mmCIF file of N, CA and C in Angstrom:
data_model
loop_
_atom_site.group_PDB
_atom_site.id
_atom_site.type_symbol
_atom_site.label_atom_id
_atom_site.label_comp_id
_atom_site.label_asym_id
_atom_site.label_seq_id
_atom_site.Cartn_x
_atom_site.Cartn_y
_atom_site.Cartn_z
ATOM 1 N N MET S 94 9.707 -7.849 6.649
ATOM 2 C CA MET S 94 9.917 -7.827 8.070
ATOM 3 C C MET S 94 8.564 -7.793 8.774
ATOM 4 N N ARG S 95 8.406 -8.581 9.815
ATOM 5 C CA ARG S 95 7.163 -8.599 10.571
ATOM 6 C C ARG S 95 7.374 -7.832 11.868
ATOM 7 N N ARG S 96 6.472 -6.903 12.136
ATOM 8 C CA ARG S 96 6.585 -6.080 13.331
ATOM 9 C C ARG S 96 5.195 -5.856 13.901
ATOM 10 N N ASN S 97 5.023 -6.187 15.169
ATOM 11 C CA ASN S 97 3.734 -5.996 15.847
ATOM 12 C C ASN S 97 2.581 -6.648 15.098
ATOM 13 N N GLY S 98 2.832 -7.809 14.509
ATOM 14 C CA GLY S 98 1.780 -8.513 13.786
ATOM 15 C C GLY S 98 1.543 -8.018 12.374
ATOM 16 N N TRP S 99 2.336 -7.045 11.920
ATOM 17 C CA TRP S 99 2.182 -6.487 10.575
ATOM 18 C C TRP S 99 3.460 -6.680 9.791
ATOM 19 N N HIS S 100 3.309 -7.048 8.544
ATOM 20 C CA HIS S 100 4.448 -7.184 7.648
ATOM 21 C C HIS S 100 4.687 -5.846 6.967
ATOM 22 N N THR S 101 5.953 -5.461 6.895
ATOM 23 C CA THR S 101 6.314 -4.253 6.157
ATOM 24 C C THR S 101 7.435 -4.605 5.196
ATOM 25 N N HIS S 102 7.437 -3.907 4.083
ATOM 26 C CA HIS S 102 8.487 -4.110 3.093
ATOM 27 C C HIS S 102 8.736 -2.769 2.421
ATOM 28 N N GLU S 103 10.018 -2.388 2.356
ATOM 29 C CA GLU S 103 10.368 -1.126 1.717
ATOM 30 C C GLU S 103 11.511 -1.373 0.743
ATOM 31 N N LYS S 104 11.282 -1.009 -0.521
ATOM 32 C CA LYS S 104 12.304 -1.201 -1.537
ATOM 33 C C LYS S 104 11.982 -0.339 -2.756
ATOM 34 N N ASP S 105 12.998 0.291 -3.288
ATOM 35 C CA ASP S 105 12.883 1.066 -4.529
ATOM 36 C C ASP S 105 11.740 2.082 -4.482
ATOM 37 N N GLY S 106 11.620 2.817 -3.381
ATOM 38 C CA GLY S 106 10.597 3.850 -3.277
ATOM 39 C C GLY S 106 9.189 3.341 -3.043
ATOM 40 N N ARG S 107 9.068 2.075 -2.673
ATOM 41 C CA ARG S 107 7.758 1.458 -2.412
ATOM 42 C C ARG S 107 7.721 0.947 -0.984
ATOM 43 N N TYR S 108 6.649 1.254 -0.282
ATOM 44 C CA TYR S 108 6.461 0.781 1.086
ATOM 45 C C TYR S 108 5.137 0.014 1.126
ATOM 46 N N VAL S 109 5.165 -1.199 1.675
ATOM 47 C CA VAL S 109 3.960 -2.031 1.758
ATOM 48 C C VAL S 109 3.732 -2.420 3.212
ATOM 49 N N LEU S 110 2.496 -2.287 3.651
ATOM 50 C CA LEU S 110 2.068 -2.669 4.996
ATOM 51 C C LEU S 110 0.904 -3.642 4.848
ATOM 52 N N ALA S 111 1.052 -4.851 5.422
ATOM 53 C CA ALA S 111 0.011 -5.871 5.264
ATOM 54 C C ALA S 111 -0.026 -6.779 6.487
ATOM 55 N N ARG S 112 -1.180 -7.279 6.806
ATOM 56 C CA ARG S 112 -1.331 -8.232 7.906
ATOM 57 C C ARG S 112 -0.810 -9.609 7.502
ATOM 58 N N HIS S 113 -1.089 -10.011 6.271
ATOM 59 C CA HIS S 113 -0.655 -11.317 5.773
ATOM 60 C C HIS S 113 0.334 -11.133 4.627
ATOM 61 N N TRP S 114 1.310 -12.029 4.555
ATOM 62 C CA TRP S 114 2.312 -11.960 3.506
ATOM 63 C C TRP S 114 2.276 -13.229 2.677
ATOM 64 N N PRO S 115 2.331 -13.144 1.374
ATOM 65 C CA PRO S 115 2.495 -11.938 0.578
ATOM 66 C C PRO S 115 1.200 -11.130 0.516
ATOM 67 N N PRO S 116 1.336 -9.820 0.291
ATOM 68 C CA PRO S 116 0.149 -8.982 0.215
ATOM 69 C C PRO S 116 -0.671 -9.322 -1.023
ATOM 70 N N ARG S 117 -1.968 -9.161 -0.899
ATOM 71 C CA ARG S 117 -2.861 -9.454 -2.022
ATOM 72 C C ARG S 117 -3.966 -8.412 -2.041
ATOM 73 N N PHE S 118 -4.195 -7.835 -3.197
ATOM 74 C CA PHE S 118 -5.260 -6.843 -3.371
ATOM 75 C C PHE S 118 -6.422 -7.489 -4.101
ATOM 76 N N ASP S 119 -7.368 -8.039 -3.351
ATOM 77 C CA ASP S 119 -8.594 -8.553 -3.953
ATOM 78 C C ASP S 119 -9.536 -7.400 -4.284
ATOM 79 N N VAL S 120 -9.403 -6.321 -3.532
ATOM 80 C CA VAL S 120 -10.167 -5.104 -3.765
ATOM 81 C C VAL S 120 -9.245 -3.942 -3.413
ATOM 82 N N ALA S 121 -9.291 -2.860 -4.211
ATOM 83 C CA ALA S 121 -8.388 -1.735 -3.957
ATOM 84 C C ALA S 121 -8.865 -0.478 -4.661
ATOM 85 N N ALA S 122 -8.333 0.641 -4.195
ATOM 86 C CA ALA S 122 -8.529 1.932 -4.841
ATOM 87 C C ALA S 122 -7.202 2.673 -4.755
ATOM 88 N N ILE S 123 -7.026 3.658 -5.622
ATOM 89 C CA ILE S 123 -5.763 4.391 -5.718
ATOM 90 C C ILE S 123 -6.018 5.885 -5.579
ATOM 91 N N SER S 124 -5.070 6.585 -4.924
ATOM 92 C CA SER S 124 -5.167 8.028 -4.786
ATOM 93 C C SER S 124 -3.763 8.617 -4.664
ATOM 94 N N GLY S 125 -3.597 9.868 -5.090
ATOM 95 C CA GLY S 125 -2.315 10.548 -5.011
ATOM 96 C C GLY S 125 -2.246 11.469 -3.802
ATOM 97 N N PHE S 126 -1.037 11.633 -3.273
ATOM 98 C CA PHE S 126 -0.774 12.497 -2.123
ATOM 99 C C PHE S 126 0.521 13.253 -2.374
ATOM 100 N N PRO S 127 0.713 14.382 -1.683
ATOM 101 C CA PRO S 127 2.003 15.075 -1.782
ATOM 102 C C PRO S 127 3.091 14.245 -1.101
ATOM 103 N N PRO S 128 4.350 14.650 -1.211
ATOM 104 C CA PRO S 128 5.421 13.888 -0.558
ATOM 105 C C PRO S 128 5.239 13.857 0.962
ATOM 106 N N VAL S 129 5.183 12.654 1.516
ATOM 107 C CA VAL S 129 5.037 12.457 2.961
ATOM 108 C C VAL S 129 5.857 11.236 3.375
ATOM 109 N N ARG S 130 5.931 10.992 4.673
ATOM 110 C CA ARG S 130 6.610 9.799 5.176
ATOM 111 C C ARG S 130 5.704 8.596 4.923
ATOM 112 N N ALA S 131 6.162 7.711 4.059
ATOM 113 C CA ALA S 131 5.344 6.598 3.575
ATOM 114 C C ALA S 131 4.838 5.695 4.691
ATOM 115 N N ALA S 132 5.693 5.321 5.618
ATOM 116 C CA ALA S 132 5.296 4.400 6.683
ATOM 117 C C ALA S 132 4.204 5.008 7.554
ATOM 118 N N TRP S 133 4.326 6.285 7.855
ATOM 119 C CA TRP S 133 3.329 6.953 8.703
ATOM 120 C C TRP S 133 1.987 7.050 7.979
ATOM 121 N N LEU S 134 2.028 7.420 6.700
ATOM 122 C CA LEU S 134 0.797 7.517 5.922
ATOM 123 C C LEU S 134 0.127 6.152 5.811
ATOM 124 N N ALA S 135 0.914 5.122 5.535
ATOM 125 C CA ALA S 135 0.361 3.767 5.394
ATOM 126 C C ALA S 135 -0.327 3.327 6.685
ATOM 127 N N ARG S 136 0.295 3.597 7.832
ATOM 128 C CA ARG S 136 -0.313 3.204 9.115
ATOM 129 C C ARG S 136 -1.632 3.928 9.360
ATOM 130 N N GLN S 137 -1.672 5.202 9.060
ATOM 131 C CA GLN S 137 -2.900 5.971 9.279
ATOM 132 C C GLN S 137 -4.032 5.473 8.383
ATOM 133 N N ILE S 138 -3.719 5.235 7.119
ATOM 134 C CA ILE S 138 -4.726 4.742 6.182
ATOM 135 C C ILE S 138 -5.186 3.353 6.591
ATOM 136 N N ARG S 139 -4.240 2.496 6.985
ATOM 137 C CA ARG S 139 -4.587 1.139 7.416
ATOM 138 C C ARG S 139 -5.561 1.168 8.587
ATOM 139 N N GLN S 140 -5.339 2.056 9.542
ATOM 140 C CA GLN S 140 -6.220 2.147 10.709
ATOM 141 C C GLN S 140 -7.642 2.514 10.288
ATOM 142 N N ASP S 141 -7.773 3.514 9.432
ATOM 143 C CA ASP S 141 -9.111 3.932 9.012
ATOM 144 C C ASP S 141 -9.752 2.922 8.068
ATOM 145 N N LEU S 142 -8.942 2.254 7.279
ATOM 146 C CA LEU S 142 -9.446 1.181 6.415
ATOM 147 C C LEU S 142 -10.029 0.062 7.279
ATOM 148 N N TRP S 143 -9.314 -0.297 8.330
ATOM 149 C CA TRP S 143 -9.807 -1.340 9.237
ATOM 150 C C TRP S 143 -11.086 -0.893 9.941
ATOM 151 N N ARG S 144 -11.127 0.355 10.407
ATOM 152 C CA ARG S 144 -12.330 0.866 11.071
ATOM 153 C C ARG S 144 -13.543 0.791 10.139
ATOM 154 N N THR S 145 -13.321 1.076 8.868
ATOM 155 C CA THR S 145 -14.406 1.063 7.890
ATOM 156 C C THR S 145 -14.884 -0.354 7.573
ATOM 157 N N PHE S 146 -13.957 -1.308 7.515
ATOM 158 C CA PHE S 146 -14.293 -2.651 7.041
ATOM 159 C C PHE S 146 -14.130 -3.752 8.084
ATOM 160 N N GLN S 147 -14.062 -3.398 9.359
ATOM 161 C CA GLN S 147 -13.837 -4.415 10.385
ATOM 162 C C GLN S 147 -14.955 -5.446 10.471
ATOM 163 N N HIS S 148 -16.128 -5.112 10.004
ATOM 164 C CA HIS S 148 -17.242 -6.057 10.052
ATOM 165 C C HIS S 148 -17.369 -6.882 8.773
ATOM 166 N N LEU S 149 -16.474 -6.628 7.825
ATOM 167 C CA LEU S 149 -16.469 -7.395 6.584
ATOM 168 C C LEU S 149 -15.673 -8.674 6.821
ATOM 169 N N ARG S 150 -16.363 -9.759 6.901
ATOM 170 C CA ARG S 150 -15.744 -11.044 7.243
ATOM 171 C C ARG S 150 -14.620 -11.402 6.273
ATOM 172 N N GLY S 151 -13.472 -11.755 6.845
ATOM 173 C CA GLY S 151 -12.338 -12.176 6.046
ATOM 174 C C GLY S 151 -11.513 -11.059 5.450
ATOM 175 N N PHE S 152 -11.756 -9.812 5.866
ATOM 176 C CA PHE S 152 -11.008 -8.682 5.310
ATOM 177 C C PHE S 152 -9.689 -8.505 6.045
ATOM 178 N N SER S 153 -8.616 -8.331 5.279
ATOM 179 C CA SER S 153 -7.281 -8.089 5.821
ATOM 180 C C SER S 153 -6.664 -6.917 5.050
ATOM 181 N N PRO S 154 -6.466 -5.762 5.698
ATOM 182 C CA PRO S 154 -6.006 -4.565 4.991
ATOM 183 C C PRO S 154 -4.587 -4.676 4.435
ATOM 184 N N VAL S 155 -4.389 -4.016 3.303
ATOM 185 C CA VAL S 155 -3.071 -3.872 2.680
ATOM 186 C C VAL S 155 -2.981 -2.436 2.170
ATOM 187 N N VAL S 156 -1.852 -1.776 2.444
ATOM 188 C CA VAL S 156 -1.619 -0.421 1.940
ATOM 189 C C VAL S 156 -0.234 -0.390 1.304
ATOM 190 N N GLU S 157 -0.198 0.135 0.092
ATOM 191 C CA GLU S 157 1.066 0.298 -0.629
ATOM 192 C C GLU S 157 1.246 1.775 -0.950
ATOM 193 N N VAL S 158 2.423 2.318 -0.630
ATOM 194 C CA VAL S 158 2.742 3.713 -0.910
ATOM 195 C C VAL S 158 3.958 3.721 -1.828
ATOM 196 N N ALA S 159 3.803 4.306 -3.004
ATOM 197 C CA ALA S 159 4.887 4.341 -3.994
ATOM 198 C C ALA S 159 5.266 5.792 -4.292
ATOM 199 N N ALA S 160 6.562 6.076 -4.198
ATOM 200 C CA ALA S 160 7.063 7.421 -4.464
ATOM 201 C C ALA S 160 7.005 7.730 -5.959
ATOM 202 N N THR S 161 6.638 8.978 -6.265
ATOM 203 C CA THR S 161 6.654 9.483 -7.635
ATOM 204 C C THR S 161 7.420 10.803 -7.634
ATOM 205 N N GLU S 162 7.568 11.413 -8.790
ATOM 206 C CA GLU S 162 8.250 12.706 -8.866
ATOM 207 C C GLU S 162 7.505 13.792 -8.105
ATOM 208 N N ASP S 163 6.179 13.714 -8.082
ATOM 209 C CA ASP S 163 5.362 14.770 -7.489
ATOM 210 C C ASP S 163 4.821 14.454 -6.099
ATOM 211 N N GLY S 164 5.083 13.270 -5.586
ATOM 212 C CA GLY S 164 4.524 12.894 -4.294
ATOM 213 C C GLY S 164 4.525 11.390 -4.143
ATOM 214 N N VAL S 165 3.378 10.867 -3.711
ATOM 215 C CA VAL S 165 3.232 9.418 -3.572
ATOM 216 C C VAL S 165 1.875 8.979 -4.105
ATOM 217 N N ILE S 166 1.819 7.752 -4.556
ATOM 218 C CA ILE S 166 0.574 7.122 -4.981
ATOM 219 C C ILE S 166 0.264 6.037 -3.959
ATOM 220 N N VAL S 167 -0.948 6.057 -3.439
ATOM 221 C CA VAL S 167 -1.375 5.068 -2.450
ATOM 222 C C VAL S 167 -2.365 4.115 -3.093
ATOM 223 N N ARG S 168 -2.101 2.829 -2.917
ATOM 224 C CA ARG S 168 -3.065 1.789 -3.283
ATOM 225 C C ARG S 168 -3.491 1.159 -1.965
ATOM 226 N N ALA S 169 -4.757 1.271 -1.650
ATOM 227 C CA ALA S 169 -5.281 0.743 -0.390
ATOM 228 C C ALA S 169 -6.416 -0.222 -0.684
ATOM 229 N N GLY S 170 -6.494 -1.229 0.120
ATOM 230 C CA GLY S 170 -7.535 -2.241 -0.043
ATOM 231 C C GLY S 170 -7.162 -3.432 0.787
ATOM 232 N N GLY S 171 -7.253 -4.604 0.170
ATOM 233 C CA GLY S 171 -6.832 -5.757 0.922
ATOM 234 C C GLY S 171 -7.300 -7.082 0.383
ATOM 235 N N ARG S 172 -7.043 -8.047 1.212
ATOM 236 C CA ARG S 172 -7.361 -9.443 0.940
ATOM 237 C C ARG S 172 -8.749 -9.730 1.476
ATOM 238 N N LEU S 173 -9.511 -10.489 0.720
ATOM 239 C CA LEU S 173 -10.846 -10.897 1.149
ATOM 240 C C LEU S 173 -10.985 -12.402 0.973
ATOM 241 N N SER S 174 -11.495 -13.052 1.981
ATOM 242 C CA SER S 174 -11.850 -14.453 1.788
ATOM 243 C C SER S 174 -13.337 -14.458 1.481
ATOM 244 N N GLY S 175 -13.676 -14.949 0.339
ATOM 245 C CA GLY S 175 -15.073 -14.916 -0.092
ATOM 246 C C GLY S 175 -15.285 -13.840 -1.131
ATOM 247 N N ARG S 176 -16.548 -13.551 -1.380
ATOM 248 C CA ARG S 176 -16.914 -12.590 -2.425
ATOM 249 C C ARG S 176 -16.809 -11.162 -1.923
ATOM 250 N N THR S 177 -16.520 -10.266 -2.867
ATOM 251 C CA THR S 177 -16.434 -8.844 -2.549
ATOM 252 C C THR S 177 -17.826 -8.231 -2.657
ATOM 253 N N PRO S 178 -18.335 -7.657 -1.560
ATOM 254 C CA PRO S 178 -19.652 -7.021 -1.629
ATOM 255 C C PRO S 178 -19.656 -5.857 -2.621
ATOM 256 N N PRO S 179 -20.760 -5.653 -3.316
ATOM 257 C CA PRO S 179 -20.842 -4.527 -4.256
ATOM 258 C C PRO S 179 -20.574 -3.201 -3.533
ATOM 259 N N GLY S 180 -19.848 -2.333 -4.205
ATOM 260 C CA GLY S 180 -19.584 -1.007 -3.657
ATOM 261 C C GLY S 180 -18.363 -0.920 -2.758
ATOM 262 N N THR S 181 -17.676 -2.029 -2.530
ATOM 263 C CA THR S 181 -16.524 -2.015 -1.626
ATOM 264 C C THR S 181 -15.414 -1.118 -2.167
ATOM 265 N N GLU S 182 -15.097 -1.245 -3.443
ATOM 266 C CA GLU S 182 -14.054 -0.407 -4.034
ATOM 267 C C GLU S 182 -14.419 1.078 -3.927
ATOM 268 N N GLY S 183 -15.669 1.405 -4.168
ATOM 269 C CA GLY S 183 -16.128 2.795 -4.048
ATOM 270 C C GLY S 183 -15.997 3.322 -2.636
ATOM 271 N N ARG S 184 -16.263 2.474 -1.653
ATOM 272 C CA ARG S 184 -16.118 2.892 -0.247
ATOM 273 C C ARG S 184 -14.651 3.158 0.089
ATOM 274 N N ILE S 185 -13.745 2.358 -0.470
ATOM 275 C CA ILE S 185 -12.315 2.593 -0.242
ATOM 276 C C ILE S 185 -11.904 3.906 -0.916
ATOM 277 N N ARG S 186 -12.360 4.126 -2.142
ATOM 278 C CA ARG S 186 -12.053 5.367 -2.860
ATOM 279 C C ARG S 186 -12.590 6.577 -2.091
ATOM 280 N N ASP S 187 -13.811 6.464 -1.561
ATOM 281 C CA ASP S 187 -14.386 7.563 -0.781
ATOM 282 C C ASP S 187 -13.542 7.853 0.460
ATOM 283 N N LEU S 188 -13.051 6.806 1.104
ATOM 284 C CA LEU S 188 -12.195 6.992 2.273
ATOM 285 C C LEU S 188 -10.906 7.710 1.876
ATOM 286 N N LEU S 189 -10.255 7.262 0.806
ATOM 287 C CA LEU S 189 -9.008 7.888 0.367
ATOM 288 C C LEU S 189 -9.203 9.339 -0.066
ATOM 289 N N ASP S 190 -10.378 9.672 -0.572
ATOM 290 C CA ASP S 190 -10.645 11.028 -1.056
ATOM 291 C C ASP S 190 -11.339 11.915 -0.028
ATOM 292 N N SER S 191 -11.610 11.394 1.161
ATOM 293 C CA SER S 191 -12.288 12.158 2.202
ATOM 294 C C SER S 191 -11.402 13.312 2.684
ATOM 295 N N PRO S 192 -11.858 14.565 2.541
ATOM 296 C CA PRO S 192 -11.039 15.707 2.976
ATOM 297 C C PRO S 192 -10.672 15.653 4.469
ATOM 298 N N ALA S 193 -11.579 15.222 5.310
ATOM 299 C CA ALA S 193 -11.297 15.158 6.749
ATOM 300 C C ALA S 193 -10.217 14.117 7.047
ATOM 301 N N HIS S 194 -10.325 12.950 6.433
ATOM 302 C CA HIS S 194 -9.316 11.908 6.653
ATOM 303 C C HIS S 194 -7.961 12.343 6.102
ATOM 304 N N ARG S 195 -7.974 12.889 4.889
ATOM 305 C CA ARG S 195 -6.714 13.306 4.271
ATOM 306 C C ARG S 195 -6.011 14.365 5.114
ATOM 307 N N ALA S 196 -6.769 15.306 5.647
ATOM 308 C CA ALA S 196 -6.169 16.360 6.481
ATOM 309 C C ALA S 196 -5.498 15.747 7.716
ATOM 310 N N ARG S 197 -6.170 14.810 8.359
ATOM 311 C CA ARG S 197 -5.605 14.158 9.552
ATOM 312 C C ARG S 197 -4.387 13.325 9.184
ATOM 313 N N TRP S 198 -4.470 12.590 8.076
ATOM 314 C CA TRP S 198 -3.336 11.771 7.639
ATOM 315 C C TRP S 198 -2.124 12.629 7.330
ATOM 316 N N MET S 199 -2.342 13.778 6.694
ATOM 317 C CA MET S 199 -1.231 14.655 6.334
ATOM 318 C C MET S 199 -0.555 15.226 7.584
ATOM 319 N N VAL S 200 -1.331 15.540 8.604
ATOM 320 C CA VAL S 200 -0.744 16.021 9.854
ATOM 321 C C VAL S 200 0.130 14.931 10.468
ATOM 322 N N CYS S 201 -0.365 13.705 10.482
ATOM 323 C CA CYS S 201 0.385 12.586 11.075
ATOM 324 C C CYS S 201 1.598 12.196 10.237
ATOM 325 N N ALA S 202 1.450 12.173 8.929
ATOM 326 C CA ALA S 202 2.541 11.723 8.049
ATOM 327 C C ALA S 202 3.552 12.822 7.783
ATOM 328 N N GLY S 203 3.150 14.077 7.928
ATOM 329 C CA GLY S 203 4.063 15.183 7.717
ATOM 330 C C GLY S 203 4.678 15.184 6.338
ATOM 331 N N GLU S 204 5.544 16.107 6.106
ATOM 332 C CA GLU S 204 6.237 16.177 4.817
ATOM 333 C C GLU S 204 7.455 15.283 4.858
ATOM 334 N N ASP S 205 7.752 14.693 3.717
ATOM 335 C CA ASP S 205 8.927 13.846 3.607
ATOM 336 C C ASP S 205 10.178 14.721 3.674
ATOM 337 N N ALA S 206 11.052 14.370 4.572
ATOM 338 C CA ALA S 206 12.262 15.181 4.750
ATOM 339 C C ALA S 206 13.389 14.726 3.859
#
């Protein structure tokens, strides 16, 4: 489904948010989170991912949130036209592991009801 210029797909405990469909992870990092509302978490991560990489030519963010027994696993990254600059994956991992970002995301995404 396309909404506000973003494609979303939810099925079997997986939520995907992407600008272009089908989603493609040319570069990505993964991190675990406690149970939260997947769509809200994906939107928050997508916003900060875009803020971090908006000057990277050809970058299109993709965030996937998959439910697990203990919470959710987030794969964040995106599509790149051209070569991936060195250190891009590490920068995404640093963003996902940032205590300040995670605290803000958790407030926005809340606990999964």
